[in-house]
Amino acid sequence: MDSSLFHITRPSTLKENAPLLIMFHGFGSDENDLFSFASELPEELFIISVRAPYAMQPYGNAWYAIN
């Protein structure tokens, strides 16, 4: 089983010890939702935006199954 999650990153302007910000989107969205405002955040942050593992139809993702 592959336990990795798809994600996108924005590197920090710092060479080492950069503060980390991990973004988790809401129900029915994806990693691009919150990442769209990464340019508004301090350049010193190393940013990771993660896609939830459960694909929804017709689009988007969720962190857990909702019945």
mmCIF file of N, CA and C in Angstrom:
data_model
loop_
_atom_site.group_PDB
_atom_site.id
_atom_site.type_symbol
_atom_site.label_atom_id
_atom_site.label_comp_id
_atom_site.label_asym_id
_atom_site.label_seq_id
_atom_site.Cartn_x
_atom_site.Cartn_y
_atom_site.Cartn_z
ATOM 1 N N MET A 1 0.841 -1.183 0.000
ATOM 2 C CA MET A 1 0.000 0.000 0.000
ATOM 3 C C MET A 1 0.883 1.242 0.000
ATOM 4 N N ASP A 2 0.580 2.171 -0.854
ATOM 5 C CA ASP A 2 1.316 3.432 -0.923
ATOM 6 C C ASP A 2 0.674 4.418 0.043
ATOM 7 N N SER A 3 1.427 4.864 1.038
ATOM 8 C CA SER A 3 0.870 5.779 2.034
ATOM 9 C C SER A 3 1.263 7.230 1.788
ATOM 10 N N SER A 4 1.870 7.506 0.635
ATOM 11 C CA SER A 4 2.262 8.885 0.345
ATOM 12 C C SER A 4 1.060 9.683 -0.167
ATOM 13 N N LEU A 5 1.110 10.994 0.040
ATOM 14 C CA LEU A 5 0.057 11.891 -0.420
ATOM 15 C C LEU A 5 0.627 12.835 -1.461
ATOM 16 N N PHE A 6 -0.141 13.119 -2.516
ATOM 17 C CA PHE A 6 0.295 14.079 -3.514
ATOM 18 C C PHE A 6 0.340 15.450 -2.865
ATOM 19 N N HIS A 7 1.360 16.223 -3.212
ATOM 20 C CA HIS A 7 1.514 17.550 -2.630
ATOM 21 C C HIS A 7 2.286 18.460 -3.581
ATOM 22 N N ILE A 8 2.186 19.756 -3.338
ATOM 23 C CA ILE A 8 2.985 20.737 -4.060
ATOM 24 C C ILE A 8 3.716 21.577 -3.018
ATOM 25 N N THR A 9 4.856 22.144 -3.424
ATOM 26 C CA THR A 9 5.670 22.892 -2.469
ATOM 27 C C THR A 9 6.094 24.240 -3.027
ATOM 28 N N ARG A 10 6.393 25.132 -2.102
ATOM 29 C CA ARG A 10 7.056 26.391 -2.438
ATOM 30 C C ARG A 10 8.264 26.491 -1.520
ATOM 31 N N PRO A 11 9.469 26.457 -2.096
ATOM 32 C CA PRO A 11 10.680 26.521 -1.275
ATOM 33 C C PRO A 11 10.803 27.857 -0.546
ATOM 34 N N SER A 12 11.544 27.821 0.527
ATOM 35 C CA SER A 12 11.830 29.020 1.307
ATOM 36 C C SER A 12 12.996 29.782 0.690
ATOM 37 N N THR A 13 13.077 31.061 0.974
ATOM 38 C CA THR A 13 14.241 31.846 0.561
ATOM 39 C C THR A 13 15.413 31.610 1.505
ATOM 40 N N LEU A 14 15.156 30.981 2.649
ATOM 41 C CA LEU A 14 16.223 30.665 3.597
ATOM 42 C C LEU A 14 16.939 29.389 3.166
ATOM 43 N N LYS A 15 18.233 29.320 3.420
ATOM 44 C CA LYS A 15 19.019 28.141 3.041
ATOM 45 C C LYS A 15 18.842 26.996 4.028
ATOM 46 N N GLU A 16 18.577 27.311 5.304
ATOM 47 C CA GLU A 16 18.385 26.270 6.312
ATOM 48 C C GLU A 16 17.475 26.779 7.426
ATOM 49 N N ASN A 17 16.930 25.829 8.173
ATOM 50 C CA ASN A 17 16.047 26.128 9.312
ATOM 51 C C ASN A 17 14.846 26.994 8.948
ATOM 52 N N ALA A 18 14.301 26.774 7.784
ATOM 53 C CA ALA A 18 13.116 27.533 7.361
ATOM 54 C C ALA A 18 11.892 27.044 8.131
ATOM 55 N N PRO A 19 11.030 27.958 8.567
ATOM 56 C CA PRO A 19 9.778 27.537 9.195
ATOM 57 C C PRO A 19 8.888 26.837 8.159
ATOM 58 N N LEU A 20 8.206 25.801 8.600
ATOM 59 C CA LEU A 20 7.377 24.984 7.716
ATOM 60 C C LEU A 20 5.904 25.303 7.924
ATOM 61 N N LEU A 21 5.181 25.455 6.816
ATOM 62 C CA LEU A 21 3.730 25.604 6.852
ATOM 63 C C LEU A 21 3.138 24.483 6.008
ATOM 64 N N ILE A 22 2.307 23.645 6.628
ATOM 65 C CA ILE A 22 1.625 22.567 5.906
ATOM 66 C C ILE A 22 0.166 22.972 5.761
ATOM 67 N N MET A 23 -0.323 22.977 4.521
ATOM 68 C CA MET A 23 -1.697 23.380 4.233
ATOM 69 C C MET A 23 -2.558 22.148 3.957
ATOM 70 N N PHE A 24 -3.712 22.078 4.620
ATOM 71 C CA PHE A 24 -4.686 21.010 4.407
ATOM 72 C C PHE A 24 -6.003 21.649 3.977
ATOM 73 N N HIS A 25 -6.422 21.390 2.750
ATOM 74 C CA HIS A 25 -7.644 21.988 2.213
ATOM 75 C C HIS A 25 -8.886 21.380 2.846
ATOM 76 N N GLY A 26 -10.022 21.974 2.560
ATOM 77 C CA GLY A 26 -11.293 21.506 3.088
ATOM 78 C C GLY A 26 -11.971 20.481 2.190
ATOM 79 N N PHE A 27 -13.149 20.058 2.599
ATOM 80 C CA PHE A 27 -13.951 19.058 1.902
ATOM 81 C C PHE A 27 -14.287 19.512 0.483
ATOM 82 N N GLY A 28 -13.992 18.656 -0.508
ATOM 83 C CA GLY A 28 -14.348 18.939 -1.895
ATOM 84 C C GLY A 28 -13.375 19.821 -2.637
ATOM 85 N N SER A 29 -12.208 20.027 -2.101
ATOM 86 C CA SER A 29 -11.222 20.898 -2.741
ATOM 87 C C SER A 29 -9.978 20.083 -3.085
ATOM 88 N N ASP A 30 -8.865 20.761 -3.356
ATOM 89 C CA ASP A 30 -7.604 20.073 -3.613
ATOM 90 C C ASP A 30 -6.434 20.932 -3.147
ATOM 91 N N GLU A 31 -5.232 20.470 -3.414
ATOM 92 C CA GLU A 31 -4.019 21.134 -2.928
ATOM 93 C C GLU A 31 -3.818 22.533 -3.494
ATOM 94 N N ASN A 32 -4.450 22.840 -4.600
ATOM 95 C CA ASN A 32 -4.293 24.165 -5.209
ATOM 96 C C ASN A 32 -5.131 25.245 -4.528
ATOM 97 N N ASP A 33 -6.150 24.837 -3.789
ATOM 98 C CA ASP A 33 -7.064 25.794 -3.163
ATOM 99 C C ASP A 33 -6.327 26.761 -2.237
ATOM 100 N N LEU A 34 -5.715 26.265 -1.199
ATOM 101 C CA LEU A 34 -4.993 27.129 -0.261
ATOM 102 C C LEU A 34 -3.666 27.615 -0.834
ATOM 103 N N PHE A 35 -3.054 26.797 -1.683
ATOM 104 C CA PHE A 35 -1.756 27.164 -2.265
ATOM 105 C C PHE A 35 -1.874 28.413 -3.130
ATOM 106 N N SER A 36 -3.073 28.724 -3.576
ATOM 107 C CA SER A 36 -3.274 29.889 -4.439
ATOM 108 C C SER A 36 -2.911 31.199 -3.748
ATOM 109 N N PHE A 37 -2.907 31.229 -2.423
ATOM 110 C CA PHE A 37 -2.498 32.461 -1.752
ATOM 111 C C PHE A 37 -1.116 32.352 -1.092
ATOM 112 N N ALA A 38 -0.327 31.362 -1.469
ATOM 113 C CA ALA A 38 1.029 31.210 -0.931
ATOM 114 C C ALA A 38 1.894 32.427 -1.229
ATOM 115 N N SER A 39 1.650 33.076 -2.345
ATOM 116 C CA SER A 39 2.440 34.258 -2.708
ATOM 117 C C SER A 39 2.193 35.426 -1.753
ATOM 118 N N GLU A 40 1.109 35.371 -0.983
ATOM 119 C CA GLU A 40 0.799 36.422 -0.012
ATOM 120 C C GLU A 40 1.491 36.196 1.336
ATOM 121 N N LEU A 41 2.077 35.021 1.517
ATOM 122 C CA LEU A 41 2.719 34.668 2.783
ATOM 123 C C LEU A 41 4.214 34.985 2.738
ATOM 124 N N PRO A 42 4.860 35.105 3.903
ATOM 125 C CA PRO A 42 6.288 35.430 3.929
ATOM 126 C C PRO A 42 7.133 34.442 3.121
ATOM 127 N N GLU A 43 8.094 34.966 2.382
ATOM 128 C CA GLU A 43 8.949 34.141 1.526
ATOM 129 C C GLU A 43 9.856 33.210 2.320
ATOM 130 N N GLU A 44 10.011 33.472 3.616
ATOM 131 C CA GLU A 44 10.858 32.624 4.458
ATOM 132 C C GLU A 44 10.208 31.277 4.765
ATOM 133 N N LEU A 45 8.904 31.178 4.582
ATOM 134 C CA LEU A 45 8.193 29.928 4.855
ATOM 135 C C LEU A 45 8.450 28.895 3.765
ATOM 136 N N PHE A 46 8.691 27.655 4.180
ATOM 137 C CA PHE A 46 8.668 26.525 3.256
ATOM 138 C C PHE A 46 7.240 25.998 3.323
ATOM 139 N N ILE A 47 6.539 25.989 2.196
ATOM 140 C CA ILE A 47 5.117 25.647 2.186
ATOM 141 C C ILE A 47 4.889 24.316 1.474
ATOM 142 N N ILE A 48 4.111 23.462 2.123
ATOM 143 C CA ILE A 48 3.666 22.199 1.533
ATOM 144 C C ILE A 48 2.143 22.210 1.558
ATOM 145 N N SER A 49 1.525 21.995 0.411
ATOM 146 C CA SER A 49 0.070 21.909 0.331
ATOM 147 C C SER A 49 -0.286 20.491 -0.117
ATOM 148 N N VAL A 50 -1.082 19.806 0.687
ATOM 149 C CA VAL A 50 -1.337 18.378 0.519
ATOM 150 C C VAL A 50 -2.737 18.126 -0.046
ATOM 151 N N ARG A 51 -2.835 17.145 -0.948
ATOM 152 C CA ARG A 51 -4.137 16.713 -1.488
ATOM 153 C C ARG A 51 -4.693 15.582 -0.628
ATOM 154 N N ALA A 52 -5.940 15.691 -0.233
ATOM 155 C CA ALA A 52 -6.594 14.631 0.539
ATOM 156 C C ALA A 52 -6.672 13.351 -0.296
ATOM 157 N N PRO A 53 -6.647 12.187 0.359
ATOM 158 C CA PRO A 53 -6.542 10.920 -0.367
ATOM 159 C C PRO A 53 -7.821 10.384 -1.002
ATOM 160 N N TYR A 54 -8.996 10.871 -0.601
ATOM 161 C CA TYR A 54 -10.245 10.333 -1.140
ATOM 162 C C TYR A 54 -10.784 11.224 -2.249
ATOM 163 N N ALA A 55 -10.762 10.698 -3.487
ATOM 164 C CA ALA A 55 -11.280 11.450 -4.635
ATOM 165 C C ALA A 55 -12.800 11.486 -4.575
ATOM 166 N N MET A 56 -13.355 12.660 -4.869
ATOM 167 C CA MET A 56 -14.803 12.838 -4.901
ATOM 168 C C MET A 56 -15.247 13.003 -6.352
ATOM 169 N N GLN A 57 -16.507 12.746 -6.618
ATOM 170 C CA GLN A 57 -17.048 12.916 -7.959
ATOM 171 C C GLN A 57 -17.977 14.113 -7.967
ATOM 172 N N PRO A 58 -17.944 14.986 -8.920
ATOM 173 C CA PRO A 58 -17.122 14.935 -10.130
ATOM 174 C C PRO A 58 -15.722 15.512 -9.952
ATOM 175 N N TYR A 59 -15.437 16.169 -8.828
ATOM 176 C CA TYR A 59 -14.105 16.745 -8.618
ATOM 177 C C TYR A 59 -13.866 16.937 -7.124
ATOM 178 N N GLY A 60 -12.657 17.260 -6.772
ATOM 179 C CA GLY A 60 -12.305 17.535 -5.383
ATOM 180 C C GLY A 60 -11.906 16.281 -4.624
ATOM 181 N N ASN A 61 -11.524 16.494 -3.382
ATOM 182 C CA ASN A 61 -11.045 15.411 -2.539
ATOM 183 C C ASN A 61 -11.542 15.601 -1.112
ATOM 184 N N ALA A 62 -11.450 14.528 -0.330
ATOM 185 C CA ALA A 62 -11.845 14.566 1.078
ATOM 186 C C ALA A 62 -10.805 13.822 1.907
ATOM 187 N N TRP A 63 -10.738 14.149 3.187
ATOM 188 C CA TRP A 63 -9.778 13.517 4.094
ATOM 189 C C TRP A 63 -10.298 12.204 4.650
ATOM 190 N N TYR A 64 -11.602 11.980 4.586
ATOM 191 C CA TYR A 64 -12.192 10.731 5.052
ATOM 192 C C TYR A 64 -13.497 10.513 4.289
ATOM 193 N N ALA A 65 -13.940 9.266 4.257
ATOM 194 C CA ALA A 65 -15.168 8.921 3.542
ATOM 195 C C ALA A 65 -16.384 9.391 4.336
ATOM 196 N N ILE A 66 -17.320 10.004 3.643
ATOM 197 C CA ILE A 66 -18.569 10.435 4.267
ATOM 198 C C ILE A 66 -19.706 9.677 3.596
ATOM 199 N N ASN A 67 -20.449 8.934 4.394
ATOM 200 C CA ASN A 67 -21.556 8.134 3.846
ATOM 201 C C ASN A 67 -22.869 8.841 4.053
#
